[in-house]
Structures are given as C-alpha cells and as structure tokens.
C-alpha positions as a Python dict, from the first residue, in 0.01 Angstrom:
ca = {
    (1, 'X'): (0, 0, 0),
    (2, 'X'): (-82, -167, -313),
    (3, 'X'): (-56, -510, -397),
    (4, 'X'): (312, -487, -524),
    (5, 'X'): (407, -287, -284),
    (6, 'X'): (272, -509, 4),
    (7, 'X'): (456, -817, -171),
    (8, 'X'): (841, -597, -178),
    (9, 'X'): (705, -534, 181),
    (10, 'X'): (690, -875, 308),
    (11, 'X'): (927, -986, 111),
    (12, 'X'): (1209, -748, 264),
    (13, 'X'): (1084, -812, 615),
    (14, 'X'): (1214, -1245, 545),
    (15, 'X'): (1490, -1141, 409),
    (16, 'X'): (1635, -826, 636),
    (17, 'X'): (1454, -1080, 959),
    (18, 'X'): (1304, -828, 1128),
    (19, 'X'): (1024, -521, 1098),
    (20, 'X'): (1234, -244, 1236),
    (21, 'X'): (1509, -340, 981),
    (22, 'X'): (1252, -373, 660),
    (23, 'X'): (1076, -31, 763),
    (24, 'X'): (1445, 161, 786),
    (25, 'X'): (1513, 8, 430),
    (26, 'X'): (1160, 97, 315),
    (27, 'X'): (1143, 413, 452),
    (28, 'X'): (851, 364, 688),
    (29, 'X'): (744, 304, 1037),
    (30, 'X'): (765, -14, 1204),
    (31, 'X'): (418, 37, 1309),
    (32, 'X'): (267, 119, 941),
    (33, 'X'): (459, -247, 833),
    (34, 'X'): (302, -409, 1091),
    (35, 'X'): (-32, -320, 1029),
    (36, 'X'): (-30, -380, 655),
    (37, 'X'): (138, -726, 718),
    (38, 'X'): (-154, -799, 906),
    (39, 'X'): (-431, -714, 673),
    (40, 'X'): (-272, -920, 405),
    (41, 'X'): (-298, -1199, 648),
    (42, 'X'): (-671, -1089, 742),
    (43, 'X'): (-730, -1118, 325),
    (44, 'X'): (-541, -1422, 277),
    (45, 'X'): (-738, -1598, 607),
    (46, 'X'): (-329, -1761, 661),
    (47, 'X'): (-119, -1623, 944),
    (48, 'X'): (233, -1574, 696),
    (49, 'X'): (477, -1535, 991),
    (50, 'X'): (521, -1604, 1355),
    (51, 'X'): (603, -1362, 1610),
    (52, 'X'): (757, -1326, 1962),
    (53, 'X'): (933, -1066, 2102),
    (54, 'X'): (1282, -1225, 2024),
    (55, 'X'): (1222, -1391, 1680),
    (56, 'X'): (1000, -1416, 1352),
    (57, 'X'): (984, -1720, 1112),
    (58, 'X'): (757, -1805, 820),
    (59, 'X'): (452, -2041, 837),
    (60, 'X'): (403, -2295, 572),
    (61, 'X'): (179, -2043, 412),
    (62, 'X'): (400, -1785, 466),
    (63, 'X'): (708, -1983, 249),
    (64, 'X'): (425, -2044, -68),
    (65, 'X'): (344, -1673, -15),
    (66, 'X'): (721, -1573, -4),
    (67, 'X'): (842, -1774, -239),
    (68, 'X'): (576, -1668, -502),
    (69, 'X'): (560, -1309, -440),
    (70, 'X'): (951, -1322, -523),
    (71, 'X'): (902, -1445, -845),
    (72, 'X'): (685, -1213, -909),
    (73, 'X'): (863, -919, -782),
    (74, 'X'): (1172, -1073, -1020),
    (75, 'X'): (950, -1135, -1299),
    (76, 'X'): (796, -741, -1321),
    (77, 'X'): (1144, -591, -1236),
    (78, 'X'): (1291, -820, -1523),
    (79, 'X'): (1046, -693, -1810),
    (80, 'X'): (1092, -308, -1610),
    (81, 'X'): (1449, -331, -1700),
    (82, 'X'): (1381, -483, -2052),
    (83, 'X'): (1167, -188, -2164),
    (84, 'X'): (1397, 84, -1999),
    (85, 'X'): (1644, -89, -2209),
    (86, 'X'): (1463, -130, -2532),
    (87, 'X'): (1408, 262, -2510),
    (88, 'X'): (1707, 318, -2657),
    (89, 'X'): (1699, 85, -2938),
    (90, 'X'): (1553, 102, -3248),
    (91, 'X'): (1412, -221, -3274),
    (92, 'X'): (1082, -367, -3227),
    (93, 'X'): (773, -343, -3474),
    (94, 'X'): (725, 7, -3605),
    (95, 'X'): (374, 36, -3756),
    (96, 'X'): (364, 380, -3978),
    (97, 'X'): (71, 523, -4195),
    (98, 'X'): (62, 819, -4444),
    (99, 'X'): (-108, 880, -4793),
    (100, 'X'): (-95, 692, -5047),
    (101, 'X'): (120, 975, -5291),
    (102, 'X'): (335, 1047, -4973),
    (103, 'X'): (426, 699, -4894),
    (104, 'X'): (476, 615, -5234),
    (105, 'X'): (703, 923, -5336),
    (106, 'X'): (865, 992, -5040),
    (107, 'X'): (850, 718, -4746),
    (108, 'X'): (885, 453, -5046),
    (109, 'X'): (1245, 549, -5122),
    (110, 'X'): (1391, 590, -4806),
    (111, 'X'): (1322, 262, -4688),
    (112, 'X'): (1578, 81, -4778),
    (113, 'X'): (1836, 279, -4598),
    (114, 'X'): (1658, 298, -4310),
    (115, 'X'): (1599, -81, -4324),
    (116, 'X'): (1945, -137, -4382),
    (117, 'X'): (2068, 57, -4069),
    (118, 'X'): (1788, -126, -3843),
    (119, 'X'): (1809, -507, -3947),
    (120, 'X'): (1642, -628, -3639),
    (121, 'X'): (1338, -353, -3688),
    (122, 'X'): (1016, -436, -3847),
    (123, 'X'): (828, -236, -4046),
    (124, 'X'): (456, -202, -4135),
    (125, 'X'): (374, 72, -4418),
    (126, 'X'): (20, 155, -4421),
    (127, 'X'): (-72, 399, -4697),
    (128, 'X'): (-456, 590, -4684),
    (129, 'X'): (-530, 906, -4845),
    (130, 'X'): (-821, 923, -4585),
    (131, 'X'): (-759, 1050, -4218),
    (132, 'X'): (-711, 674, -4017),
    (133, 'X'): (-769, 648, -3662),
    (134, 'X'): (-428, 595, -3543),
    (135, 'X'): (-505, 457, -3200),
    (136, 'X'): (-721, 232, -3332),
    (137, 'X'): (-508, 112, -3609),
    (138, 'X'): (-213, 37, -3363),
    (139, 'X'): (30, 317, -3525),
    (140, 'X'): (375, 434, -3411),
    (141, 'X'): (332, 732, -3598),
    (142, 'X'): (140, 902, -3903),
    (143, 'X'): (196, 1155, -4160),
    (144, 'X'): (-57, 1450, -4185),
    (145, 'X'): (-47, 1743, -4436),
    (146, 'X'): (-303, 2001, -4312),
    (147, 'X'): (-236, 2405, -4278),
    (148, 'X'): (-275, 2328, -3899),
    (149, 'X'): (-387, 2033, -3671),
    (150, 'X'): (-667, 2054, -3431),
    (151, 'X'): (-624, 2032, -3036),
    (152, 'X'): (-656, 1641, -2966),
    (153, 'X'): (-531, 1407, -2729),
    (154, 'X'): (-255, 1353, -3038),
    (155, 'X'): (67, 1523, -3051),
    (156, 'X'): (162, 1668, -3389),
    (157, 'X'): (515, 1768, -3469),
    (158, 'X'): (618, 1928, -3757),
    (159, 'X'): (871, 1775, -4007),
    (160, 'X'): (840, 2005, -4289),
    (161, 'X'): (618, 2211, -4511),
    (162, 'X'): (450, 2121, -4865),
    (163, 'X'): (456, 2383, -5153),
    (164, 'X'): (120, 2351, -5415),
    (165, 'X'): (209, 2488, -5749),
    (166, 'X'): (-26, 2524, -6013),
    (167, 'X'): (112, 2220, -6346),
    (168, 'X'): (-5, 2106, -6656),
    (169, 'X'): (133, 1934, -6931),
    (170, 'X'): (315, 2142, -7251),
    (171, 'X'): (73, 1985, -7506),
    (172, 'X'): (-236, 2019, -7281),
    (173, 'X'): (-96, 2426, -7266),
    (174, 'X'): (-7, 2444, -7661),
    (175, 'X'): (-356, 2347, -7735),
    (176, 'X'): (-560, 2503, -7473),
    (177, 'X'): (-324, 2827, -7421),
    (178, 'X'): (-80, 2923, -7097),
    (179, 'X'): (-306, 3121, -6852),
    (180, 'X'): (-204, 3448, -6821),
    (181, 'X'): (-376, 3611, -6517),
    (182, 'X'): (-540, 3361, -6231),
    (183, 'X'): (-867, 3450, -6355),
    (184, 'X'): (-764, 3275, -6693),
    (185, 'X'): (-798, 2912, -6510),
    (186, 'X'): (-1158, 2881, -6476),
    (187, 'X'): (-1180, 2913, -6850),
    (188, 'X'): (-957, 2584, -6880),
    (189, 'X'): (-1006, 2248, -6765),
    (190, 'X'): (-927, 2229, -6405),
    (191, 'X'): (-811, 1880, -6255),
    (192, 'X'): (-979, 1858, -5929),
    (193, 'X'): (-838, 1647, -5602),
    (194, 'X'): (-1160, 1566, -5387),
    (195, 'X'): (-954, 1554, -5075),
    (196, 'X'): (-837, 1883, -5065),
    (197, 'X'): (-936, 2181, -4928),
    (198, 'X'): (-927, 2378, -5224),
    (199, 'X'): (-1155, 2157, -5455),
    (200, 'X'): (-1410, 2441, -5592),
    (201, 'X'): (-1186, 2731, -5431),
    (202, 'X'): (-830, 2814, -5543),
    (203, 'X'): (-706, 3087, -5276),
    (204, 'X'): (-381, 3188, -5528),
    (205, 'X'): (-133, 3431, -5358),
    (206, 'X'): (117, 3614, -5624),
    (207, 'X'): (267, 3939, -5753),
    (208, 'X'): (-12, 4127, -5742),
    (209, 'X'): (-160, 3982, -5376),
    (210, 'X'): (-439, 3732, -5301),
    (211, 'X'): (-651, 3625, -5535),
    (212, 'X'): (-987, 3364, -5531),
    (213, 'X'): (-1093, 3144, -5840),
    (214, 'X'): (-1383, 2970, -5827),
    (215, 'X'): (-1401, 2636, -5986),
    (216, 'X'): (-1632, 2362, -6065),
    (217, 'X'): (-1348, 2069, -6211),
    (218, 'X'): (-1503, 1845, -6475),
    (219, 'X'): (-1348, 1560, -6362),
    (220, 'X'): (-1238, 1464, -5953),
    (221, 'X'): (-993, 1231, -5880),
    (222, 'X'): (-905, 1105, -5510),
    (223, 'X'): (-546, 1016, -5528),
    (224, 'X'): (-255, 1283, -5627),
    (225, 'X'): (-59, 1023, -5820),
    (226, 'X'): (-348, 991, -6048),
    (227, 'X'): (-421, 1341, -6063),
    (228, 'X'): (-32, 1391, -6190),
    (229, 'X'): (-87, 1080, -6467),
    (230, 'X'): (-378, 1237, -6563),
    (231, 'X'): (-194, 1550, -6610),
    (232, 'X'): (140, 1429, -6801),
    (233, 'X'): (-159, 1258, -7027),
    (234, 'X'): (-271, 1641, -7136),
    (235, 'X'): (-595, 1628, -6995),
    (236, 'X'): (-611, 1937, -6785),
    (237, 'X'): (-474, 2196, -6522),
    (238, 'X'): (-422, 2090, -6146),
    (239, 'X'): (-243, 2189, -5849),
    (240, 'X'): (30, 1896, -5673),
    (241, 'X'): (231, 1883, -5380),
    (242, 'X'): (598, 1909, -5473),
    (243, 'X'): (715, 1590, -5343),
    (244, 'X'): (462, 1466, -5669),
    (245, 'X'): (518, 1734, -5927),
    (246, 'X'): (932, 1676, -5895),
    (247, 'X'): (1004, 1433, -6072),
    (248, 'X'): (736, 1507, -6354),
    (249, 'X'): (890, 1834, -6411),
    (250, 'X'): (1229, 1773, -6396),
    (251, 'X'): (1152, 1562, -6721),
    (252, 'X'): (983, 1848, -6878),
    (253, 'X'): (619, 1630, -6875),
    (254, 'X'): (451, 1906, -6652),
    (255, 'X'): (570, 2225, -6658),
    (256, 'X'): (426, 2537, -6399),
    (257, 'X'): (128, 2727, -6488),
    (258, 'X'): (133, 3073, -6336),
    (259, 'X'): (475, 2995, -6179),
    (260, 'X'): (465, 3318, -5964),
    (261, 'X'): (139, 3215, -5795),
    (262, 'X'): (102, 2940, -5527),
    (263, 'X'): (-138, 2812, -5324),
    (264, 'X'): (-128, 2827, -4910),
    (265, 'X'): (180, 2601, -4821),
    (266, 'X'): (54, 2377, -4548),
    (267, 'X'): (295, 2151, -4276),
    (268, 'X'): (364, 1787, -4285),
    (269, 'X'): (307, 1630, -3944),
    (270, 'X'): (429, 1338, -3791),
    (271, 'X'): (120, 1262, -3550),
    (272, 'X'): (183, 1054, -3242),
    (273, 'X'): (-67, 932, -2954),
    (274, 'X'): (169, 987, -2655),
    (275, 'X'): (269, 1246, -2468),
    (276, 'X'): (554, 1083, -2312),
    (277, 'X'): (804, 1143, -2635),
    (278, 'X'): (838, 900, -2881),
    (279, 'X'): (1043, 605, -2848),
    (280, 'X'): (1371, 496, -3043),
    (281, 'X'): (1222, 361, -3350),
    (282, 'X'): (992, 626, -3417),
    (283, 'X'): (1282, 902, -3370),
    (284, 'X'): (1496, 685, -3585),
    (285, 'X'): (1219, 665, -3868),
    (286, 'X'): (1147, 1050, -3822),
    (287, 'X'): (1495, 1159, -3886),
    (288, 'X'): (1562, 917, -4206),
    (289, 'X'): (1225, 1137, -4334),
    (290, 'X'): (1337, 1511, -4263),
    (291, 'X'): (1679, 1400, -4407),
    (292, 'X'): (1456, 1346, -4722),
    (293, 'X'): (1244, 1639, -4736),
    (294, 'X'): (1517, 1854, -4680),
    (295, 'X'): (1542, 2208, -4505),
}
C-alpha cells in the first residue's frame, strides 16, 4: 500500500474497532491489514495500537498518528471534490495564445461576449506570430494555422479552415495592370509574408489546374496586419488569410487578384497539452471561437 492508502487503512481500523471489520470494508484480508499496520509501526519506530485477543486501543502515538492522518485524508478528499467540481465550471484562469493577426481580428472581438457570460473567468491573451512552446508558457490552449500538425505529445483539434486569396489594392492594379494569367504575378510587385510557407513559392490551384510561381518579393514583412496596410497603401500584390482580407474588401480598399485562383486552404487548430479532454473553460472559449469563424 502506499502512503495514503496505509493512512485510510489505519484510520478505518480506529474507527470500525477492529481488523476483521476494516479489511471487509476495505476489501482485503485481515491478514494483509495486519501486516501493513505493522510495517508502518516498524518505519515510524512507535507501536500505534495495542492488541489482545479481545480488544485494540490507540497508544499516545497512535492518537497524534490518527488524528493527523485524518486531517490529511479530509484535507486531499476536500481539494478531490473541489476539482471534480470545478470541471464543470468555466471559471478559473484561462491562459490562451495565437498570432498576432488572429488574435487581433478574430479572438479580439469575441471577447467581450465571452467575458460577459464568464464574469468570474480570467483571461490571459497572448498574441505571437512565432510557434510558442505552450507547455512552457503555461497555456490552456493555442491557435495554429498549418495544412497539418505533426505527431507530438499535443493534441490538435480542428476548429475551422483558412482560405488565402490572392489582393491588392485598385490603385496599386490601375497603375501596375490586373494580372491576367498566374504567370503575370512575378512580373508585379509581390508582398511577401516571411512566415509562410509560400514565401518564394506560390502553389496557385484554378480553372485551368495547379500552377507554381516562383517569386523573389522585394520587400518581407512578418506580421499579416502589416502586410494588408501595406497593401490598402498600393504598394504591391500579396496573398491574406480571410479573417484579414474581410474587412479590407468589403470597403472596396483591396479587391481579389486572380479571384478564381487560391492558394492551399490550410486548418486552424486549437492545440492542447492533455490528453485527458479539455476542461470547462477551454470548451467554453473554443465554442465562442467556431461560433465566429462560422461553418
């Protein structure tokens, strides 16, 4: 038995007076109590109770040992009951990380809902366009966008998929000229993000099937956002996510270059370290977030 165990041991033992009553309630043989009652003593160097053939009571040793070992056993079945408890509650401190465009465009406006509906959560939003060490960084939870995620000891589930379109700004396209084939783009300035896969290599998929550009952009920017302001600002072609391009061309400052040709579509993960399902919180969180990115 282990230490805990040993303690519920002698603990039932005082309290149902007897070993043959202890063992039926713990499911064990007399004989198997006895023995571990007596190496406890044999590591304490204290005889804890005293024995005859018609009755058992508790040395002054035995009382401290009692007496602690309950409060103990009280103590880990109180925060036991607190956690199984908590479980179901979204409460807590929920520690979430994600890219900086992400976080800004679409975690960013969901949060006051979702703070609204959990007043007694709190929330830490930390936004990296690098790959974090979630472990290490204490996170609940972060948001990935990759066309797959490798095997790891994380567990990765998807929440939704990202479209990459092709954008630039009307003036930028006025002066410059609309593209009219793929091939067209590498004879423009090309906007490159230095965090994507597709920096020097455009792998377009339209009408006409799969197509490859090669590029070598002028100028490399390593945030999305500022790729997009550097578009609106007519100073180049670039590919963006949707959730950044939306709101730019819905007010007719980027419009679609190529508009029947997209880049892969990769997944947006929400990236956990256990196994054991994620807890209220998190689940709460994740919802709020496919609610936003829609079907």
């Amino acid at each position: 038995m282990d230490k805990l165990s040993v303690m519920h041991a002698f603990r039932r033992i005082v309290e149902r007076g007897a070993f043959a009553r202890a063992a039926e309630d713990l499911g064990v043989s007399p004989a198997l109590l006895s023995r571990e009652i007596k190496l406890l003593e044999e590591s304490l160097g204290a005889t804890l109770l005293t024995r005859t053939t018609r009755s058992m009571s508790l040395t002054d040793a035995g009382r401290l040992y009692y007496d602690e070992a309950t409060g103990i056993l009280d103590a880990v079945a109180g925060v036991e009951t607190r956690i199984r408890d908590g479980a179901g509650a979204v409460r807590g401190h929920l520690r979430v990380n994600a890219s900086s465009s992400f976080g800004q465009t679409v975690i960013a406006p969901i949060l006051p809902g979702f703070l609204d509906a959990y007043p007694d959560l709190h929330l830490t939003l930390s936004m990296d366009d690098r790959v974090v060490d979630m472990v290490e960084g204490g996170f609940d939870v972060s948001i990935r966008i990759r066309p797959a995620m490798p095997d790891s000891a994380l567990v990765a589930r998807r929440i939704g998929t990202m479209r990459q379109r092709i954008f630039a700004a009307p003036a930028y396209l006025e002066k410059a000229g609309a593209p009219a084939v793929p091939q067209d783009i590498a004879r423009r300035r090309v906007i490159g993000f230095l965090l994507a896969d597709h920096l020097t290599s455009w792998a377009l998929s339209g009408p006409s099937g799969a197509v490859t550009i090669d590029l070598d952009p002028p100028v490399r920017v390593g945030n999305s956002l500022v790729l997009r302001d550097l578009l609106i600002a007519g100073q180049g072609i670039g590919t963006l996510p949707d959730f950044v391009s939306k709101e730019a061309e819905a007010r007719g400052a980027l419009v679609r270059v190529l508009p029947d040709w997209e880049l892969p579509a990769p997944e947006i993960f929400a990236v956990t370290a256990s196994r054991l399902g994620m807890d209220a919180k998190v689940t709460a969180f994740l919802d709020h977030l496919r609610a936003a990115l829609g079907p």
